mmCIF file of C-alpha atoms and ligand atoms in Angstrom:
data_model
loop_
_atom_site.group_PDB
_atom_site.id
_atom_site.type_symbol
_atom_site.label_atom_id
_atom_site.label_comp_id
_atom_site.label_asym_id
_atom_site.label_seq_id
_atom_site.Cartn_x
_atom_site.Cartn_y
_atom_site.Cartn_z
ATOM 1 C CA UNK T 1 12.140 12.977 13.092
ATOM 2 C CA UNK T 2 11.307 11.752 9.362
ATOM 3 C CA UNK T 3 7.868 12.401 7.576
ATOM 4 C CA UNK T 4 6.644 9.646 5.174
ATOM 5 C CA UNK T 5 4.130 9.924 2.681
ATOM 6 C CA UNK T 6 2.090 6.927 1.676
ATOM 7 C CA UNK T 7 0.415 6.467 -2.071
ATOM 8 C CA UNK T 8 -1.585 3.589 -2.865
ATOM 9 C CA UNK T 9 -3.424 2.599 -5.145
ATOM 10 C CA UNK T 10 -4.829 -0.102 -7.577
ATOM 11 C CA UNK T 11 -2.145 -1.472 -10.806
ATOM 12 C CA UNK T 12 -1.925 1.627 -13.382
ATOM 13 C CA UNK T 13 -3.599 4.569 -11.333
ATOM 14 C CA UNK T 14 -0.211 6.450 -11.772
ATOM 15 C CA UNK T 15 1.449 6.052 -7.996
ATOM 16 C CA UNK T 16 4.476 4.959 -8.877
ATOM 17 C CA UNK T 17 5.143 7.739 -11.366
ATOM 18 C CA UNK T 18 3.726 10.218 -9.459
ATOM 19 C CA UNK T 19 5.523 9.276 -6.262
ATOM 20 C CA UNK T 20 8.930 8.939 -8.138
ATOM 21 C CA UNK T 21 8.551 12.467 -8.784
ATOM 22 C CA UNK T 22 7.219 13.588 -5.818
ATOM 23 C CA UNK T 23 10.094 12.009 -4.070
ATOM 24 C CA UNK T 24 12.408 14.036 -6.510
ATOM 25 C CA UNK T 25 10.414 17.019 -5.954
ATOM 26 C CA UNK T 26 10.715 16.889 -2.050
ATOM 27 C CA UNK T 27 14.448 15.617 -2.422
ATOM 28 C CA UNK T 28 12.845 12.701 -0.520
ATOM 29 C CA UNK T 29 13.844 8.712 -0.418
ATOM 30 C CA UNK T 30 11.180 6.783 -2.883
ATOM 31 C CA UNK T 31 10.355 3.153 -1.947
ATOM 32 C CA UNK T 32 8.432 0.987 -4.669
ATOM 33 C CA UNK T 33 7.111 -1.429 -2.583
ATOM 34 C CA UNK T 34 5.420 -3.148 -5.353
ATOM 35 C CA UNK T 35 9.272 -4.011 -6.871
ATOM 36 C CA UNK T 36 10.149 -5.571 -3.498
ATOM 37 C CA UNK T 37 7.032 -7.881 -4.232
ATOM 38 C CA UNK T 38 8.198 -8.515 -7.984
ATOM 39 C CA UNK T 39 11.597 -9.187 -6.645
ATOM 40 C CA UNK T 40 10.157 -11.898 -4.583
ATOM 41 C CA UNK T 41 8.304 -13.771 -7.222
ATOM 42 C CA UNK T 42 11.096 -13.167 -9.764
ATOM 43 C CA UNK T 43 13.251 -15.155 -7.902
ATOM 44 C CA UNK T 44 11.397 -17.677 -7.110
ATOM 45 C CA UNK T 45 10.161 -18.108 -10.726
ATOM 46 C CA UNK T 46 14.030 -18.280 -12.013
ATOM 47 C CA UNK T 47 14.651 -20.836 -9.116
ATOM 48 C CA UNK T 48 11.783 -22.803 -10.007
ATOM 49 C CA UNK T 49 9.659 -22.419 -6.279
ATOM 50 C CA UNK T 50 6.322 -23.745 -6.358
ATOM 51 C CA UNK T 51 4.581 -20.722 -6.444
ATOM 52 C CA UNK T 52 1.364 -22.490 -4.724
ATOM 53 C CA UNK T 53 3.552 -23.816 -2.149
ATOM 54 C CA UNK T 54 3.498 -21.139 1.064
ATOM 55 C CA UNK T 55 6.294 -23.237 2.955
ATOM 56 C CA UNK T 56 8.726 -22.683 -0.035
ATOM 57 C CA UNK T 57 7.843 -19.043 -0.745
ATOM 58 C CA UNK T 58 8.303 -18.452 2.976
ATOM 59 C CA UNK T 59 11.703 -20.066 2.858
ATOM 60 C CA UNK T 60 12.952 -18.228 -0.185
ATOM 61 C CA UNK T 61 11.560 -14.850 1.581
ATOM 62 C CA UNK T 62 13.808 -15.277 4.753
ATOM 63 C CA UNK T 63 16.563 -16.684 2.844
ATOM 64 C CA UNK T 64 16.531 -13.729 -0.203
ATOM 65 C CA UNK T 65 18.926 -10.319 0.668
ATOM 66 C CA UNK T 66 17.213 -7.751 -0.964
ATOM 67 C CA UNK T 67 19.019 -4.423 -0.735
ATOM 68 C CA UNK T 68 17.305 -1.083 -2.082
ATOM 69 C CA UNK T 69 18.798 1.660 -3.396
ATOM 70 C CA UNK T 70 18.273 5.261 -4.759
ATOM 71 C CA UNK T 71 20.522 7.574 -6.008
ATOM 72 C CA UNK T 72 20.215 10.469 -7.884
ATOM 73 C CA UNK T 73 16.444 9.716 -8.310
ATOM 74 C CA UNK T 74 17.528 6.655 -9.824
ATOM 75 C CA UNK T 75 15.567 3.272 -7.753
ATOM 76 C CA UNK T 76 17.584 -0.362 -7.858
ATOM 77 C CA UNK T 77 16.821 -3.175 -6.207
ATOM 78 C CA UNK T 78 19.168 -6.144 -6.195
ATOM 79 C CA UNK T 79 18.394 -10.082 -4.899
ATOM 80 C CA UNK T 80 21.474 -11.809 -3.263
ATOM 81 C CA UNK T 81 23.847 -8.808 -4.680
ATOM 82 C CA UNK T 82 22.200 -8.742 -8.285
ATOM 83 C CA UNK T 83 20.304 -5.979 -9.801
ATOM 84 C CA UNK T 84 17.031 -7.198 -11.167
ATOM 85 C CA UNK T 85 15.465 -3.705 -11.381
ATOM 86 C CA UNK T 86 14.722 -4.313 -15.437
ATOM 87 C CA UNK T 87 13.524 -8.323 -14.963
ATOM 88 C CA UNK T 88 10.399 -6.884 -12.778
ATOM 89 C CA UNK T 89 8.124 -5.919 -15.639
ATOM 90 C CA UNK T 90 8.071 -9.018 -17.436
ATOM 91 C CA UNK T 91 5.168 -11.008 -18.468
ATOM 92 C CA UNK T 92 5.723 -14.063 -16.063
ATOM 93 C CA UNK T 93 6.271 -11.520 -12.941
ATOM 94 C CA UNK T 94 2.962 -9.692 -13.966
ATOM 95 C CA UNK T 95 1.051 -12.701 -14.238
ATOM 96 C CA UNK T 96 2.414 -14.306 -10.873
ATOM 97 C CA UNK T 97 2.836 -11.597 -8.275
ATOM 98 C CA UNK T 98 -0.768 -11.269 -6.976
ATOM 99 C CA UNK T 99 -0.387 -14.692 -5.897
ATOM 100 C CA UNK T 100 2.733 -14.408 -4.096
ATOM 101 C CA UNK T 101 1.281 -10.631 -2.441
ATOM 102 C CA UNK T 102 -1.319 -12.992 -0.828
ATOM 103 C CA UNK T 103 0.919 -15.049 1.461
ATOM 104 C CA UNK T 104 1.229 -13.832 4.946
ATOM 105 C CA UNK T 105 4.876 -14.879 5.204
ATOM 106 C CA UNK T 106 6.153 -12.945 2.894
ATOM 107 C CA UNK T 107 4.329 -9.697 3.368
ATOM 108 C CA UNK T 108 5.088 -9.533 6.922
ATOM 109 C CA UNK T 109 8.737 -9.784 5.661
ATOM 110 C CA UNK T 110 8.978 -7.551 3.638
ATOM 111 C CA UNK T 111 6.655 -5.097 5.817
ATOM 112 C CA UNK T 112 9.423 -5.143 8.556
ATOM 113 C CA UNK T 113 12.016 -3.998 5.288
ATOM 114 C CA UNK T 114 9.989 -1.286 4.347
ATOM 115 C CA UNK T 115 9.217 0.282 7.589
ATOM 116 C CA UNK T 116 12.540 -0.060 8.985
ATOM 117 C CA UNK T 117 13.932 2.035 5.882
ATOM 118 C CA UNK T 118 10.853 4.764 6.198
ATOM 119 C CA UNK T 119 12.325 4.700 9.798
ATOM 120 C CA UNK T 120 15.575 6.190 8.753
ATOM 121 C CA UNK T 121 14.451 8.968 6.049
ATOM 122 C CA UNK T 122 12.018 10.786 4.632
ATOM 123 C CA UNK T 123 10.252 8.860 2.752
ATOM 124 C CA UNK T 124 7.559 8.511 -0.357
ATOM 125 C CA UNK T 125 6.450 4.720 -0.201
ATOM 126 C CA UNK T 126 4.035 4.036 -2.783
ATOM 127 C CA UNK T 127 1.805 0.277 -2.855
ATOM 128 C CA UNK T 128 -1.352 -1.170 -1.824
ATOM 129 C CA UNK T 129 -1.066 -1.060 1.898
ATOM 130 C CA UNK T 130 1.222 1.739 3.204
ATOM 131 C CA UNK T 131 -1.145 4.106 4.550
ATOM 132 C CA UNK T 132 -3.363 0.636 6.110
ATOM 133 C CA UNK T 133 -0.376 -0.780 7.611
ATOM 134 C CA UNK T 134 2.647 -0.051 6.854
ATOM 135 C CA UNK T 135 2.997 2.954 7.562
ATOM 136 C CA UNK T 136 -0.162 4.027 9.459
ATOM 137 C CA UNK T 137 1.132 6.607 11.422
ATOM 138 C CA UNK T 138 2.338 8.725 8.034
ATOM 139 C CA UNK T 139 2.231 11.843 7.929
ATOM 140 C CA UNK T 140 0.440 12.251 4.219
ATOM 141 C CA UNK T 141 -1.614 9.679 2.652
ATOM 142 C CA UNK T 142 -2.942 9.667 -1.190
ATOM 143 C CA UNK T 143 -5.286 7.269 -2.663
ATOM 144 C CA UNK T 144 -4.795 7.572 -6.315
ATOM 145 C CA UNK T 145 -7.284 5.817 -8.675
ATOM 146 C CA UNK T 146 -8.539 5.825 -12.237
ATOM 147 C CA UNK T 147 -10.957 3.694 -14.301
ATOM 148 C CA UNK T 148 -9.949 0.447 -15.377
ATOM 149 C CA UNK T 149 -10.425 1.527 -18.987
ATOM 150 C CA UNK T 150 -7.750 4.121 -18.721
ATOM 151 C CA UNK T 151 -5.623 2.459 -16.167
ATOM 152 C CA UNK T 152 -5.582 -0.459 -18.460
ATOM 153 C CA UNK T 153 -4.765 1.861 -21.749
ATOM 154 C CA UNK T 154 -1.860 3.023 -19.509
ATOM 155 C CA UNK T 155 -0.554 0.003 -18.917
ATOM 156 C CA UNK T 156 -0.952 -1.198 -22.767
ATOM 157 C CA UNK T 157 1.000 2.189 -23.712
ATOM 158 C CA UNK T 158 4.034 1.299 -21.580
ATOM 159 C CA UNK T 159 4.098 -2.190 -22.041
ATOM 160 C CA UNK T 160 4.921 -1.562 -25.459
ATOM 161 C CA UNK T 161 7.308 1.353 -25.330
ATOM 162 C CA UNK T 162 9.248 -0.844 -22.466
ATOM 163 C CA UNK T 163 9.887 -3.976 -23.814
ATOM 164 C CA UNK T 164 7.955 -4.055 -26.803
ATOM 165 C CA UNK T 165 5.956 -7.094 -25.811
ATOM 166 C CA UNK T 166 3.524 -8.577 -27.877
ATOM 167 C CA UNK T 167 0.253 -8.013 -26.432
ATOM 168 C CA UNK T 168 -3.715 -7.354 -27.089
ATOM 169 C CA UNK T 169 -5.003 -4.585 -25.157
ATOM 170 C CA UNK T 170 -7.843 -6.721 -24.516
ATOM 171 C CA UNK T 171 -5.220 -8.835 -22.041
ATOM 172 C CA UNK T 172 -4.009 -6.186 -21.064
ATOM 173 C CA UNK T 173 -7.245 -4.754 -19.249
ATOM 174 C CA UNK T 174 -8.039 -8.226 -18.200
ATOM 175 C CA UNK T 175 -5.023 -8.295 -16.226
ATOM 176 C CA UNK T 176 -5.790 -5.384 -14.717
ATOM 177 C CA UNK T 177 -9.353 -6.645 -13.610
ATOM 178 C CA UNK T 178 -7.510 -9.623 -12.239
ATOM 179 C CA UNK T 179 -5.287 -8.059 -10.376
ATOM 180 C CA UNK T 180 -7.710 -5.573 -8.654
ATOM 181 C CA UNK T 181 -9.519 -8.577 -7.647
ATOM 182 C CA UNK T 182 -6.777 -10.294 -6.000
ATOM 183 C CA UNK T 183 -5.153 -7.560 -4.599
ATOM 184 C CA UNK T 184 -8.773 -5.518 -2.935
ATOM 185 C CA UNK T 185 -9.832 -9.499 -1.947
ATOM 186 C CA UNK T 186 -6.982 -11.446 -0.219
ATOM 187 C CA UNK T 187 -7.220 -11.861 3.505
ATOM 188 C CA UNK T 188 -3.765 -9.847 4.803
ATOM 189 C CA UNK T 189 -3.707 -6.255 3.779
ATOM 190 C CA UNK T 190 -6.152 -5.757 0.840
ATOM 191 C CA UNK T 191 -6.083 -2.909 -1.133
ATOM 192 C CA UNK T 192 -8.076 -0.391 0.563
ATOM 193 C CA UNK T 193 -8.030 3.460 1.067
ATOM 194 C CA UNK T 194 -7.276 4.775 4.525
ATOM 195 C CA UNK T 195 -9.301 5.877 5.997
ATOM 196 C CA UNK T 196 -7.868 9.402 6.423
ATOM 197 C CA UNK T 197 -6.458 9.118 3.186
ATOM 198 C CA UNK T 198 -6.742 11.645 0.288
ATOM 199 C CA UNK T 199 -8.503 10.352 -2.762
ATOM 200 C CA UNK T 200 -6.958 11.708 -6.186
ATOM 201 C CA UNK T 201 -8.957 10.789 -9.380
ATOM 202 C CA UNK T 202 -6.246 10.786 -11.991
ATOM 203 C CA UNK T 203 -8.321 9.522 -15.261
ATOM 204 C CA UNK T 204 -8.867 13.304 -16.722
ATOM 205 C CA UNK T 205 -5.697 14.213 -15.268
ATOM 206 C CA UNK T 206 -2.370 14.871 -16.343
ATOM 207 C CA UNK T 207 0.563 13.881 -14.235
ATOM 208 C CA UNK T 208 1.696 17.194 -13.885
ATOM 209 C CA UNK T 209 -1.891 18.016 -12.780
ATOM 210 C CA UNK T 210 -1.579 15.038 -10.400
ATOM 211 C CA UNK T 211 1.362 16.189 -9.049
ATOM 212 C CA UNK T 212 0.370 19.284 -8.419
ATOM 213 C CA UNK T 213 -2.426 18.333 -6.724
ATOM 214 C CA UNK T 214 -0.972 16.461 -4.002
ATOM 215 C CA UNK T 215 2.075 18.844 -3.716
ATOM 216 C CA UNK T 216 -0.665 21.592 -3.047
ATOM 217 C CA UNK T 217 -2.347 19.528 -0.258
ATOM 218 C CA UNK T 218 1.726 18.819 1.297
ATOM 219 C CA UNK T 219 2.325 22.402 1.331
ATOM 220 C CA UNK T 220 -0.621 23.659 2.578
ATOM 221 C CA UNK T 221 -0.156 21.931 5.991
HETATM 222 O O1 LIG I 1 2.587 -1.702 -7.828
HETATM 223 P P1 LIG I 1 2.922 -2.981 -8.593
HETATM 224 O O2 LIG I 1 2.022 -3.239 -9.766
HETATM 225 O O3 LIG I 1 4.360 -3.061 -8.967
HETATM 226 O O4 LIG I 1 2.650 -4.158 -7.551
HETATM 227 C C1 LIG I 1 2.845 -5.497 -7.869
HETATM 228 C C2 LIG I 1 1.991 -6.392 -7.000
HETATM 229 O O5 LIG I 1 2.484 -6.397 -5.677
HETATM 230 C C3 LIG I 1 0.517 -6.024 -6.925
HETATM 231 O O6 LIG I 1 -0.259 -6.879 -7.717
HETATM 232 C C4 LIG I 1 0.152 -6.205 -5.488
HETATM 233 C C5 LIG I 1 1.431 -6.363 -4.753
HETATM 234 N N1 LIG I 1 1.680 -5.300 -3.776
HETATM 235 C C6 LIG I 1 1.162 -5.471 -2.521
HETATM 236 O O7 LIG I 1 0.447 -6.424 -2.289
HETATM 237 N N2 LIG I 1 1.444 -4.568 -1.547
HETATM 238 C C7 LIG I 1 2.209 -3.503 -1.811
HETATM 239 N N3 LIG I 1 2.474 -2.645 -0.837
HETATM 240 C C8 LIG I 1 2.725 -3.300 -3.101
HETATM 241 C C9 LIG I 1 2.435 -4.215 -4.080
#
């Protein structure tokens, strides 16, 4: 039997660093869903898809091999055999991937991926629906969420020590707004706590205090 523990969460609440390390704490497998979804609209951005067109983001979803890896706490993912782990944060994928999260086609895709590697090992799956519908049946669930102020002065802070972009806060935190929006408003899956999920307020928080947190409510049971 393998036990799965599901983090979601809205853009910059701290999920996917906090269930890296969890994973690395636990010696578990850690799926970023979200980079499965970035994949998706990477490629079809580089191969020039109509990104309004459902029929042709469909398509490229049941024609794309996405293989996952992680290794020595290290997380790849490669499209048709390449590794496009560093292409996912860019400005264009950022911009575009809300839209693509919305079409039916391609989350039910890449729903069947994700649960059929949770069925294998024990995993730490972090996203927006994991503990909805992916993996409903999990045996932890953790809602972590922060104010868009700080999850937006987050995202600001990496976005410049990643790639050194050239960006205005100000765009910064209305990309976050937008995002929530799409994301807790599309029809399939919205962003939405479990119900039997934890909730973990991370904006006076730490992420060791985060971590902790969680870890304390794992080992308790
Ligand atoms: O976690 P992230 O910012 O990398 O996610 C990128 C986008 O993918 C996000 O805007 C919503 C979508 N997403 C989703 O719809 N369902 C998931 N399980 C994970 C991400």
């Amino acid at each position: 039997m393998t036990i799965s523990i599901a983090i979601d969460g809205p853009a910059g609440a701290g999920k996917s660093t906090i269930a890296r390390l969890l994973a690395k704490e636990l010696n578990f497998t850690y799926l970023d869903s979200g980079a499965m979804y970035r994949a998706v609209t990477l490629k079809a951005i580089e191969d020039e898809f109509d990104l309004n067109d459902n029929t042709e983001l469909t398509q490229l979803v049941k024609d794309l091999e996405l293989d996952i890896t992680y290794q020595n706490n290290v997380f790849r993912i490669y499209a048709d055999g390449r590794d496009i782990t560093d292409k996912l944060r860019s400005a264009a994928v950022d911009n575009n991937v809300s839209r693509v999260a919305q079409v039916k086609s391609v989350r039910d895709e890449l729903v069947k991926k994700q649960r059929e590697i949770a069925s294998k090992q024990n995993i730490v799956m972090d996203g927006r629906d994991i503990g909805t519908r992916v993996l409903p049946d999990a045996d932890f669930k953790f809602y972590i969420t922060a104010t868009v102020q700080e999850r937006a002065q987050r995202r600001y802070k990496d976005i410049l020590k990643s790639n050194g972009r050239d960006i205005d806060f100000k765009d910064v935190k209305k990309e976050i707004i937008q995002r929530d929006k799409i994301d807790s408003t599309r029809k399939y899956s919205p962003l939405k706590k479990a119900e039997d999920a934890v909730v973990v307020k991370s904006t006076d928080l730490t992420i060791k205090e985060v971590l902790k947190k969680v870890l304390n409510i794992i080992e308790r049971s």
